Coordinates of C-alpha atoms and ligand atoms in Angstrom, one line a residue:
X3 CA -182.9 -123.4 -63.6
X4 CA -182.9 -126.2 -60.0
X5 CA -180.3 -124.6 -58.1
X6 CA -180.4 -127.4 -55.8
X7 CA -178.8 -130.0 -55.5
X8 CA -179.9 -132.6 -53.2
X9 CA -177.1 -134.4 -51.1
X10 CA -178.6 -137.1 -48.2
X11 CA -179.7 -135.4 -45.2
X12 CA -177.9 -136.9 -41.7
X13 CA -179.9 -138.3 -39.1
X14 CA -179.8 -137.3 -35.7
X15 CA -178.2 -140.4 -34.9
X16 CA -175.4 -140.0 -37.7
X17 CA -174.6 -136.4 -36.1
X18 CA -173.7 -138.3 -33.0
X19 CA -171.6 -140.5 -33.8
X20 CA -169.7 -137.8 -36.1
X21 CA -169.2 -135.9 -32.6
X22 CA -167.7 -138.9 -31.1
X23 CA -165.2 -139.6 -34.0
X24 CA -164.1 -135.6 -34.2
X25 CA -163.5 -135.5 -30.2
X26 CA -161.6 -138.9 -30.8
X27 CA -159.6 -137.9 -33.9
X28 CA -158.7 -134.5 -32.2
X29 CA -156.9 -135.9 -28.9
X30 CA -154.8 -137.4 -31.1
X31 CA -154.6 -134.3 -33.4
X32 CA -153.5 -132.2 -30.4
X33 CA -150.6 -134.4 -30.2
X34 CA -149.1 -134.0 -33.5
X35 CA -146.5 -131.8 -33.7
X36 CA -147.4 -128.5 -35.2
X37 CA -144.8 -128.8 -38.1
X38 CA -146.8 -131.6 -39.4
X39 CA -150.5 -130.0 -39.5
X40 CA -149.0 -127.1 -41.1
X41 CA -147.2 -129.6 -43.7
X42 CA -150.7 -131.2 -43.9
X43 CA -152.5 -127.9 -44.6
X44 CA -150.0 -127.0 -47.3
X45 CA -151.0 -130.8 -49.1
X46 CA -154.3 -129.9 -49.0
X47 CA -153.9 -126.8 -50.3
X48 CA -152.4 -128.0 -53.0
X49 CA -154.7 -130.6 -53.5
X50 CA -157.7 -128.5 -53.4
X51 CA -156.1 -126.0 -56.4
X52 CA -155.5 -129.1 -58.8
X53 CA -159.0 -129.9 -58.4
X54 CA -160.3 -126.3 -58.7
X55 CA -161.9 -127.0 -62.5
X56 CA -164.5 -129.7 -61.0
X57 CA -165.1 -128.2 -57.8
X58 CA -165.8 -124.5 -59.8
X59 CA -167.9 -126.5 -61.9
X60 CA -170.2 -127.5 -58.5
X61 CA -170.1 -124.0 -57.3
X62 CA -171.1 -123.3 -61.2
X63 CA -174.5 -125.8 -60.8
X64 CA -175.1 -125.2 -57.7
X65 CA -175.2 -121.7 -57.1
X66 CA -175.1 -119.9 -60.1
X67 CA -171.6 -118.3 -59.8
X68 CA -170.1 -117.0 -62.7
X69 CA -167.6 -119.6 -64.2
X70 CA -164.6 -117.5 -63.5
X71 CA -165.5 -116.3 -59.9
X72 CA -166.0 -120.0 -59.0
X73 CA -162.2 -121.2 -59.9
X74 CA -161.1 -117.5 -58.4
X75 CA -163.0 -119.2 -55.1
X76 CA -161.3 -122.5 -55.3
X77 CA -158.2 -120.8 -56.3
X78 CA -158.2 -117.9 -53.0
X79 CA -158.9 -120.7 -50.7
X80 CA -155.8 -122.7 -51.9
X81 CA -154.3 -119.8 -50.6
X82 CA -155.9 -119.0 -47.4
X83 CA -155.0 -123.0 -46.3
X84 CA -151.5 -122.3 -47.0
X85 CA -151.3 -119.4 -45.5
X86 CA -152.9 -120.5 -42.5
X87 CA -150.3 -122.8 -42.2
X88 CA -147.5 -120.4 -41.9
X89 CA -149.4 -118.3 -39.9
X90 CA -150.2 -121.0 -37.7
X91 CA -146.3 -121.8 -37.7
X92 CA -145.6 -118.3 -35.9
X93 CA -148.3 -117.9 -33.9
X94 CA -148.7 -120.8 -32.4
X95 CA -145.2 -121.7 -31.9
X96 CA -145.2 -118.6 -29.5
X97 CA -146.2 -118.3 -25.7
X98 CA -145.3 -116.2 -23.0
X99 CA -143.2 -116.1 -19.6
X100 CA -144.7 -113.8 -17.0
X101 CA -143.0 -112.7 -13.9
X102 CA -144.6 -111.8 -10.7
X103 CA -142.7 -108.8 -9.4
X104 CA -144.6 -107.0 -11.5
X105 CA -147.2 -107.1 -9.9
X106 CA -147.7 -105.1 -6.3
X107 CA -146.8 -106.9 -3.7
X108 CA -145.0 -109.9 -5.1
X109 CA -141.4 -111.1 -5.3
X110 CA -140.2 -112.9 -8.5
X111 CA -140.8 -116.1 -6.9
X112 CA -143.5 -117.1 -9.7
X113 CA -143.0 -117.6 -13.2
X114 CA -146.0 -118.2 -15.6
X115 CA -145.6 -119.9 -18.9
X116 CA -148.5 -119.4 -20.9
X117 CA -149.6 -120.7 -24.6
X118 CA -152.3 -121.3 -26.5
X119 CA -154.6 -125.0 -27.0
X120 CA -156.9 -126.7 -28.8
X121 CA -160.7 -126.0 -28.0
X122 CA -161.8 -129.3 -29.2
X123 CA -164.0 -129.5 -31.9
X124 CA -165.5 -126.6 -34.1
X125 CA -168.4 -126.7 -35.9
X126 CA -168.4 -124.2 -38.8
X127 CA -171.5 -123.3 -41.2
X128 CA -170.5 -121.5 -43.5
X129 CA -173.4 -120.1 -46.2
X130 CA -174.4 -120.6 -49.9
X131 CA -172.2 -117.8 -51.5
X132 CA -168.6 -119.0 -50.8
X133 CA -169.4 -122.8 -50.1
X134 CA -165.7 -123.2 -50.6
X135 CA -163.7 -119.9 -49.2
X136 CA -166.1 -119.3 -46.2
X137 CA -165.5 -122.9 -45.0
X138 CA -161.9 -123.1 -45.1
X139 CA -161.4 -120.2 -43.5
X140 CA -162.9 -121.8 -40.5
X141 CA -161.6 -125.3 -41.2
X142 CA -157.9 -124.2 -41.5
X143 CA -157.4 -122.1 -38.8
X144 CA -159.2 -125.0 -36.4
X145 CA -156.6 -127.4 -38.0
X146 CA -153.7 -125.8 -37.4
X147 CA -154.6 -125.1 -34.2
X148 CA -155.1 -128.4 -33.2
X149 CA -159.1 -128.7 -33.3
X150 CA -161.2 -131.2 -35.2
X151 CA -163.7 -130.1 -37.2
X152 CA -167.0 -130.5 -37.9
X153 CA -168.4 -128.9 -41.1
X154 CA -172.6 -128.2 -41.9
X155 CA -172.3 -127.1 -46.0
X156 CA -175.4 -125.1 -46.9
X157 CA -178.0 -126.8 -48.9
X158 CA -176.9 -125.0 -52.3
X159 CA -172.9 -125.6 -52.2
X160 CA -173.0 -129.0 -50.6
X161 CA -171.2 -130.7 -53.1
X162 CA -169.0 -128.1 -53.9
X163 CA -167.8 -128.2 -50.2
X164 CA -167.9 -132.3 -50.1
X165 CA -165.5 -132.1 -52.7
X166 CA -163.7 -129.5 -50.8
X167 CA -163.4 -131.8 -47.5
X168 CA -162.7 -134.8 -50.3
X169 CA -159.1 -132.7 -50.7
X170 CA -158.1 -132.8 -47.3
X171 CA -159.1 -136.3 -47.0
X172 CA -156.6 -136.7 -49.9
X173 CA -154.2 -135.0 -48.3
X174 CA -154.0 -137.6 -45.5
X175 CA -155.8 -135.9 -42.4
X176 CA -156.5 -138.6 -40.1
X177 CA -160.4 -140.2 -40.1
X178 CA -163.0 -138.2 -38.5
X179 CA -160.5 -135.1 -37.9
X180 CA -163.3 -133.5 -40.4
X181 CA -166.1 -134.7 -41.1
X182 CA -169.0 -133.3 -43.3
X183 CA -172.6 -133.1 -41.7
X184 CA -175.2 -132.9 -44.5
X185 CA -178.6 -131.7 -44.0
X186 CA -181.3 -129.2 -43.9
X187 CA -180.4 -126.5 -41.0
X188 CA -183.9 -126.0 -40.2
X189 CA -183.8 -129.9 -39.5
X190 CA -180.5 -130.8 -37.9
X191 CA -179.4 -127.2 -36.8
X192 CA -180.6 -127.1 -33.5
X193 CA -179.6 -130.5 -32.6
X194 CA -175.9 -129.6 -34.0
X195 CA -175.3 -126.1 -33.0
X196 CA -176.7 -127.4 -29.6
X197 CA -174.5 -130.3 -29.4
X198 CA -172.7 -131.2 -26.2
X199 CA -169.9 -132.0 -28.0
X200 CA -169.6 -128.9 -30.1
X201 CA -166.6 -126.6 -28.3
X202 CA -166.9 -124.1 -31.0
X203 CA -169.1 -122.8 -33.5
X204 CA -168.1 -120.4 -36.7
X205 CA -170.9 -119.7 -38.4
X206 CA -171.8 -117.1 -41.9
X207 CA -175.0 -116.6 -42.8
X208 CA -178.1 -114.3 -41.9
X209 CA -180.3 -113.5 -38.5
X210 CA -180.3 -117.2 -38.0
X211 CA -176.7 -116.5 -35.9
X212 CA -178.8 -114.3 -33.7
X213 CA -180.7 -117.5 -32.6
X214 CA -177.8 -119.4 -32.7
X215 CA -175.6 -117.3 -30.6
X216 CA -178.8 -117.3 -27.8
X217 CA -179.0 -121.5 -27.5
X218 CA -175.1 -122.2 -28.1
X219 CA -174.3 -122.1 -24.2
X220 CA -171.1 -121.4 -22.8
X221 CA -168.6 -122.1 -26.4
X222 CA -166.9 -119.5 -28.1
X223 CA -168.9 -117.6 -31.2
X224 CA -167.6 -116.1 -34.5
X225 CA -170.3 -114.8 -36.4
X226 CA -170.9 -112.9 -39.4
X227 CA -174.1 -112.2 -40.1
X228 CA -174.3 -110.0 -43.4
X229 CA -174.3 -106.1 -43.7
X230 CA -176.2 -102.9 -45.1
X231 CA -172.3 -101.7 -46.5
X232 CA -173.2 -98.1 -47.1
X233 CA -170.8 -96.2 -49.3
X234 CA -170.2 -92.4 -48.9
X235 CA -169.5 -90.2 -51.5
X236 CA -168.4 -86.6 -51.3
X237 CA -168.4 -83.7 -54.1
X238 CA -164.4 -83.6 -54.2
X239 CA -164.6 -87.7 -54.8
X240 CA -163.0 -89.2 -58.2
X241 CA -166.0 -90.0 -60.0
X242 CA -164.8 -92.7 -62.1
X243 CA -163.5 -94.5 -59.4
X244 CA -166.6 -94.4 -57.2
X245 CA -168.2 -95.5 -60.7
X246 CA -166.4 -98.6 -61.1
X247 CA -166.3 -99.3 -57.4
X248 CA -170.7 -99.0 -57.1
X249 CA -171.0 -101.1 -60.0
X250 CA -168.4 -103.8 -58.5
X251 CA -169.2 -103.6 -55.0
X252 CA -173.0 -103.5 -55.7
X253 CA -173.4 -106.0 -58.7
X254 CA -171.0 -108.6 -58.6
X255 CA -171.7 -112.1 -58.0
X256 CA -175.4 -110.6 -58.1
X257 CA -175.0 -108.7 -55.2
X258 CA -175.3 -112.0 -53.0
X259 CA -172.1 -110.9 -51.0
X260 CA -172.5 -109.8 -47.4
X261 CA -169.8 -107.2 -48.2
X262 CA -171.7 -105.4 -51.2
X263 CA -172.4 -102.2 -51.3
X264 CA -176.0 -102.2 -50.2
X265 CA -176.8 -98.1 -50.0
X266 CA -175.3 -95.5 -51.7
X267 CA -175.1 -92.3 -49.8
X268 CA -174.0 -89.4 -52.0
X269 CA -174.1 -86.0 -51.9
X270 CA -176.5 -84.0 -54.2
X271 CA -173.9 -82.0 -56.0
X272 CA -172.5 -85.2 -57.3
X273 CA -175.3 -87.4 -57.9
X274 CA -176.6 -87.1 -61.3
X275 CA -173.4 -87.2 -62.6
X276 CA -172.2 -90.5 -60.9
X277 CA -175.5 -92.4 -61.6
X278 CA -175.2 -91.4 -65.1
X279 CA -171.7 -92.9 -64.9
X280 CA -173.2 -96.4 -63.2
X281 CA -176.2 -96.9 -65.7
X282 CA -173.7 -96.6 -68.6
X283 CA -171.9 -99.9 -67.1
X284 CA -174.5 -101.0 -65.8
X285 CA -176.0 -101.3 -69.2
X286 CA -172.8 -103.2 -70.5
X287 CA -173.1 -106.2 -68.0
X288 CA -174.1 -109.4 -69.2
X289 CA -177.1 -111.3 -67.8
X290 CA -177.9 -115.2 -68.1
X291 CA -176.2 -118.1 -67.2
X292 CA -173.2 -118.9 -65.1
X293 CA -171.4 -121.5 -67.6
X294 CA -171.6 -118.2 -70.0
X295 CA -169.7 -115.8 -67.3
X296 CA -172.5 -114.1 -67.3
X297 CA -171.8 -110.9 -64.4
X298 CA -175.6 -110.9 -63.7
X299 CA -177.1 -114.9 -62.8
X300 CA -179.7 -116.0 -61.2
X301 CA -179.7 -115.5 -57.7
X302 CA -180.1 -118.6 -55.3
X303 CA -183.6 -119.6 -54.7
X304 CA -187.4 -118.7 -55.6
X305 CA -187.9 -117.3 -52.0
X306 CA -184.6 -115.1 -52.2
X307 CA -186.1 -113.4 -55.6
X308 CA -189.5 -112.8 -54.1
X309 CA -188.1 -110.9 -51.2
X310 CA -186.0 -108.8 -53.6
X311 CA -189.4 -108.0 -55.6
X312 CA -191.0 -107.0 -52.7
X313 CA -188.2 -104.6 -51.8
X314 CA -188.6 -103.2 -55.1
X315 CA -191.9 -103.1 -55.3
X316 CA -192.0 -101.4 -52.0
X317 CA -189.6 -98.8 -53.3
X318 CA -191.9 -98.5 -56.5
X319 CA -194.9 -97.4 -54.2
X320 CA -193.0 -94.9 -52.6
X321 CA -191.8 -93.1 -55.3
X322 CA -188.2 -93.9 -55.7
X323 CA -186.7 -93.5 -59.2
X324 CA -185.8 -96.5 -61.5
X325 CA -182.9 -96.0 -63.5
X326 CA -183.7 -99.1 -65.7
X327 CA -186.8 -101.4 -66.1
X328 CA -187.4 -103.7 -63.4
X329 CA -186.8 -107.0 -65.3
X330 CA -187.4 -110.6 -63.5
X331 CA -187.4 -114.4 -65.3
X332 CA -187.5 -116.9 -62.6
X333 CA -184.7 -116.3 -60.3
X334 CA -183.0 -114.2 -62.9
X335 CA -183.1 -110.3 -61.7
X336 CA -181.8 -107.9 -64.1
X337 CA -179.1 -105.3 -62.8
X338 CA -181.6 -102.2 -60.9
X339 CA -180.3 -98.7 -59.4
X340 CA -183.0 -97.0 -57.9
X341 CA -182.1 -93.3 -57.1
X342 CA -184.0 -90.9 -54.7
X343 CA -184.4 -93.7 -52.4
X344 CA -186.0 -92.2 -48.9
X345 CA -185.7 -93.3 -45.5
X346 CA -189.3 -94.7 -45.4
X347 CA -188.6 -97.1 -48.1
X348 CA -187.2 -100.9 -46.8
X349 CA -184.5 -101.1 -49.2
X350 CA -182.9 -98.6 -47.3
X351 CA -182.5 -100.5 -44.4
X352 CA -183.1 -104.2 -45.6
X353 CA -180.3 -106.5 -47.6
X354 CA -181.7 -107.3 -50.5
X355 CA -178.8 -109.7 -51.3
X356 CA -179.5 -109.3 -54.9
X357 CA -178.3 -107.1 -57.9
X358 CA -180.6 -104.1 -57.1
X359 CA -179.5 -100.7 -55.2
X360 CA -180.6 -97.6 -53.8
X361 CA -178.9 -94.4 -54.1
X362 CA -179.8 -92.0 -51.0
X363 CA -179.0 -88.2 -52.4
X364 CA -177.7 -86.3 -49.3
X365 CA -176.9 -82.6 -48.3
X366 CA -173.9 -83.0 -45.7
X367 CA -171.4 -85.8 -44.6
X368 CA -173.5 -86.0 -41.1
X369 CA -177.0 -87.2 -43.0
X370 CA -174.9 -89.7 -44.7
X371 CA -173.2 -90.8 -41.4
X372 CA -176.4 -91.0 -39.6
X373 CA -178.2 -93.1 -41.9
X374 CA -175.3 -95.6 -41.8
X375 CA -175.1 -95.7 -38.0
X376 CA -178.9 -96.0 -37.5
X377 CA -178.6 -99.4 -39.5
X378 CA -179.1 -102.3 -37.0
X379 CA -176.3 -103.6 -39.5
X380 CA -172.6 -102.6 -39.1
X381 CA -169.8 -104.9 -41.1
X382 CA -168.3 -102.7 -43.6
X383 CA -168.7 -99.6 -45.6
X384 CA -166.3 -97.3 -47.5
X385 CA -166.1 -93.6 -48.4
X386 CA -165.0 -91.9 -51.8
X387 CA -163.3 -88.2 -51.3
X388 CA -159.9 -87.3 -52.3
X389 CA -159.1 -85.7 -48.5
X390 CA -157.9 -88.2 -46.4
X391 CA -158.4 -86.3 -43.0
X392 CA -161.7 -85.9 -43.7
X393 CA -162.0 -89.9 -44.4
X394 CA -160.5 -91.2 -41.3
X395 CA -162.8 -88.9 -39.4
X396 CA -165.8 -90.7 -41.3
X397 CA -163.7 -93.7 -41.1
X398 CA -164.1 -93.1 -37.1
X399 CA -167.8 -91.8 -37.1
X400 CA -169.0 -94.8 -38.8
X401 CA -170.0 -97.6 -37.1
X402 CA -168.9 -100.4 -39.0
X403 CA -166.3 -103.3 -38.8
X404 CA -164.0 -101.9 -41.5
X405 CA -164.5 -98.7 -43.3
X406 CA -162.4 -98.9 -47.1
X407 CA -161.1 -95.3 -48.1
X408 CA -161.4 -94.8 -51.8
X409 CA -162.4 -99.1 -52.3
X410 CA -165.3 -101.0 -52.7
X411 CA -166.1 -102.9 -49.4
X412 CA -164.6 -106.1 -49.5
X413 CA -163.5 -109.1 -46.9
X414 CA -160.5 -110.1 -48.5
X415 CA -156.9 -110.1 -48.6
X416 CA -157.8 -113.2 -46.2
X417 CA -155.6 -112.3 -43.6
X418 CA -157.0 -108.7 -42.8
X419 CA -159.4 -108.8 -39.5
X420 CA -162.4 -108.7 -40.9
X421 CA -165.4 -108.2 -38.1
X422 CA -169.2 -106.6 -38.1
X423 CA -170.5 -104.5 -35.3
X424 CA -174.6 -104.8 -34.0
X425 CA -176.4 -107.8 -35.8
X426 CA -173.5 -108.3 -38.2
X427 CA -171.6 -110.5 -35.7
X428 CA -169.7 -111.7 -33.1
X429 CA -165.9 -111.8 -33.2
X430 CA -163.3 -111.0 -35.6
X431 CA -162.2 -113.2 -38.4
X432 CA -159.4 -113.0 -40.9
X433 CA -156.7 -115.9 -41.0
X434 CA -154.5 -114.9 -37.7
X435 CA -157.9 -113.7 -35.6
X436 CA -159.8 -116.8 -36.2
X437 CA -156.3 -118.9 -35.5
X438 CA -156.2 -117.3 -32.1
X439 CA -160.3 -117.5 -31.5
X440 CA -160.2 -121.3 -31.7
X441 CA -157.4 -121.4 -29.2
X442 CA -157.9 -121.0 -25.5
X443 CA -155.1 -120.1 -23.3
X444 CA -153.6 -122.5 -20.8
X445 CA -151.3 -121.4 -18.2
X446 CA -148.6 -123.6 -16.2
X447 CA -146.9 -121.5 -13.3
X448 CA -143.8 -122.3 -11.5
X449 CA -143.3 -121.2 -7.8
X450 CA -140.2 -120.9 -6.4
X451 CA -139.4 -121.5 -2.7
X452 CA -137.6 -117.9 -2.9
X453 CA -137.5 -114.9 -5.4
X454 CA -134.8 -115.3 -8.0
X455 CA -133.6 -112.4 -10.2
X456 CA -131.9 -112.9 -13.2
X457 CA -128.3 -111.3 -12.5
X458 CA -129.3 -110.1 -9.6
Ligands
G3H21 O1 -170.6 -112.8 -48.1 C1 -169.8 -112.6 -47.2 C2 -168.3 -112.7 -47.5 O2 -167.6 -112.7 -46.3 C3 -167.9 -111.6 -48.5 O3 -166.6 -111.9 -48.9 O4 -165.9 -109.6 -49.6 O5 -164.7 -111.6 -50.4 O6 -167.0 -111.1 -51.3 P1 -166.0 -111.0 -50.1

């Protein structure tokens, strides 16, 4: 199966003159009343949910998600642009007075109004797995906040996220408030995430942020930049539950989520009987095609399949156990747990963004702590154990974003903060954190020729 689509790639000189329309568009932006982009964002949230059959059929083609997880993307980010809105409503509608006698030293003979702007324009990259979710929750939040926006789909995704934009531009957002920027990142990325005119930049994906986040100069950075989500299990855990929630957090969509579960860290006592309890649904999961809802598809390209055979293979070599036949046609990977997974072994430290996992057996709740933390990785992880003391103090000790007691990892609901420590990012997201990340704070203060106190 071609997951790729090819769209036109821009031209340097068609980036430019993008920039100029988006810094154009968004002086006039900043001047429309903030009732009005929220009643905007609402339309095209609309918008974009009537449309969600041909746009899940693009994310379908394109990148091989399962036909029901593709409308449920469409479908989440309807929600995440309206909510945006009313968040955007409350927030933003709010500043702050400051007085100076507070101060030491100074009368109350200054009063500061503060509130928050517009940065100007944001350019957002979001990656091939949510083509759709991952770029509206940069484009909504810049909207409402009275940014333009300009938007750099991935390669596989691009015309599920042209159709995306198409919504907004249906909604009525003026011309060149967001504009779509086509093109090969190895081509045009430099130029664009270099741009002068860039005020902004939100960007998913891999290590490619790292270089990113060294070239951008002095604009504000959100990045998320994937994970090695360890989940811990302990002997008092329910067993069922930590089941269901390997299987789900490890397997679905492929594993191609940066909030999978990527290592499974459980105690001895326990193991056997929990990877028992995963091959049995593991072995009920159907692989093939998207258009079938298959849970298993292919993942996204020829080079992403090689590097997950090598990580396998590499495992192989070094002994690790595998709980089902290593099974590979084309980019079509067949659901793998490997168990006795050792420290020497890549896959324990490498995301294999694929449908494969290793299970590390451990003898105390510090091994499993340790491994986590000496991941150059830190997003999310989660720990299973029916002692919730003992889980918020591994919930402390870890050294990840989020830590999900009892749950798979996971980014959503879309308003929870939602951030990665060490080479997982820069920045927190979720719907009110990105709001107030593409805002700056501007500050007007009044001086009084003498101090004035309220009833005083
Ligand atoms: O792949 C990265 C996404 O932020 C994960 O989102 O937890 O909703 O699958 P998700």
């Amino acid at each position: 199966m071609n997951l790729v689509r090819i769209c036109d790639a821009c031209t340097q000189e068609e980036v430019n003159k993008v920039m100029d329309a988006a810094k154009v568009a968004q002086k006039a932006w900043a001047r429309t009343p903030l009732w009005k982009r929220a009643e905007l964002l609402h339309k095209a949230a609309a918008i974009l949910k009537e449309h969600k059959t041909p746009i899940a059929e693009c994310l379908v083609k394109e990148i091989a998600k399962p036909a029901k997880d593709a409308v449920s993307e469409v479908v989440r980010s309807g929600d995440l642009v309206s909510y945006t809105a009313e968040e955007g409503v409350r927030i933003l509608g709010e500043g702050k007075l400051l007085v100076s006698d507070s101060f030491p030293g100074n009368e109350r003979n200054k009063y500061c109004l503060s509130s928050k702007v517009p940065l100007g324009v944001v350019l957002a990259i979001p990656p091939f797995n949510y083509p759709v979710n991952l770029a509206v929750s940069k484009i909504g939040p810049a909207l409402i906040a009275g940014n333009s926006l300009v938007l750099k789909p991935p390669t596989q995704g691009a015309v599920a996220a042209l159709h995306m934009v198409h919504c907004f531009h249906l909604a009525g957002f003026p011309k060149g408030l967001i504009s779509c920027v086509t093109g090969k990142g190895s081509e045009i990325g430099d130029f664009l995430t270099m741009h002068p005119g860039v005020n902004c930049i939100s960007f998913t994906g891999g290590d490619t942020g790292i270089a990113i986040s060294k070239k951008a100069g002095m604009v504000p950075l959100q990045m998320e930049l994937g994970g090695k989500d360890a989940c811990i299990v302990l002997e008092d855990a329910d067993l069922d539950l930590v089941a269901a929630n390997i299987v789900k957090g490890g397997f679905s969509y492929s594993g191609q989520r940066c909030t999978a579960v990527k290592v499974v860290l459980i105690m001895e006592a326990v193991a056997d009987t929990v990877v028992e309890k995963v091959n049995a649904k593991l072995a009920k999961l159907k692989v093939g095609p998207p258009e079938d809802d298959s849970d298993i598809t292919p993942v996204v390209t020829e080079s992403s399949a090689n590097f997950i055979e090598g990580l396998v293979m590499d495992a192989k070599e070094k002994g690790a156990t595998f709980c089902q036949e290593y099974r590979r046609e084309g980019n079509l990977i067949w659901p793998l747990l490997l168990d006795h997974v050792r420290p020497d072994m890549r896959i324990a430290w490498e995301e294999p963004f694929g449908p494969v996992l290793p299970v590390i057996r451990i003898n105390s709740v510090e091994e499993g702590i340790h491994h986590c933390n000496a991941s150059n990785f830190g997003l999310q992880g989660c720990v299973f154990t029916r002692d919730i003391n003992k889980a918020i103090m591994i919930s402390d000790a870890m050294e990840s974003g989020t830590v999900q007691i009892n749950s798979a990892p996971a980014r959503g609901p879309d308003h929870f903060p939602f951030q990665g420590l060490k080479d997982s990012g820069i920045g927190s997201q979720g719907i009110t954190n990105s709001i107030n990340m593409m805002t700056k704070v501007k500050s007007t203060v009044i001086n009084l020729p003498s101090p004035s106190y309220t009833m005083g």
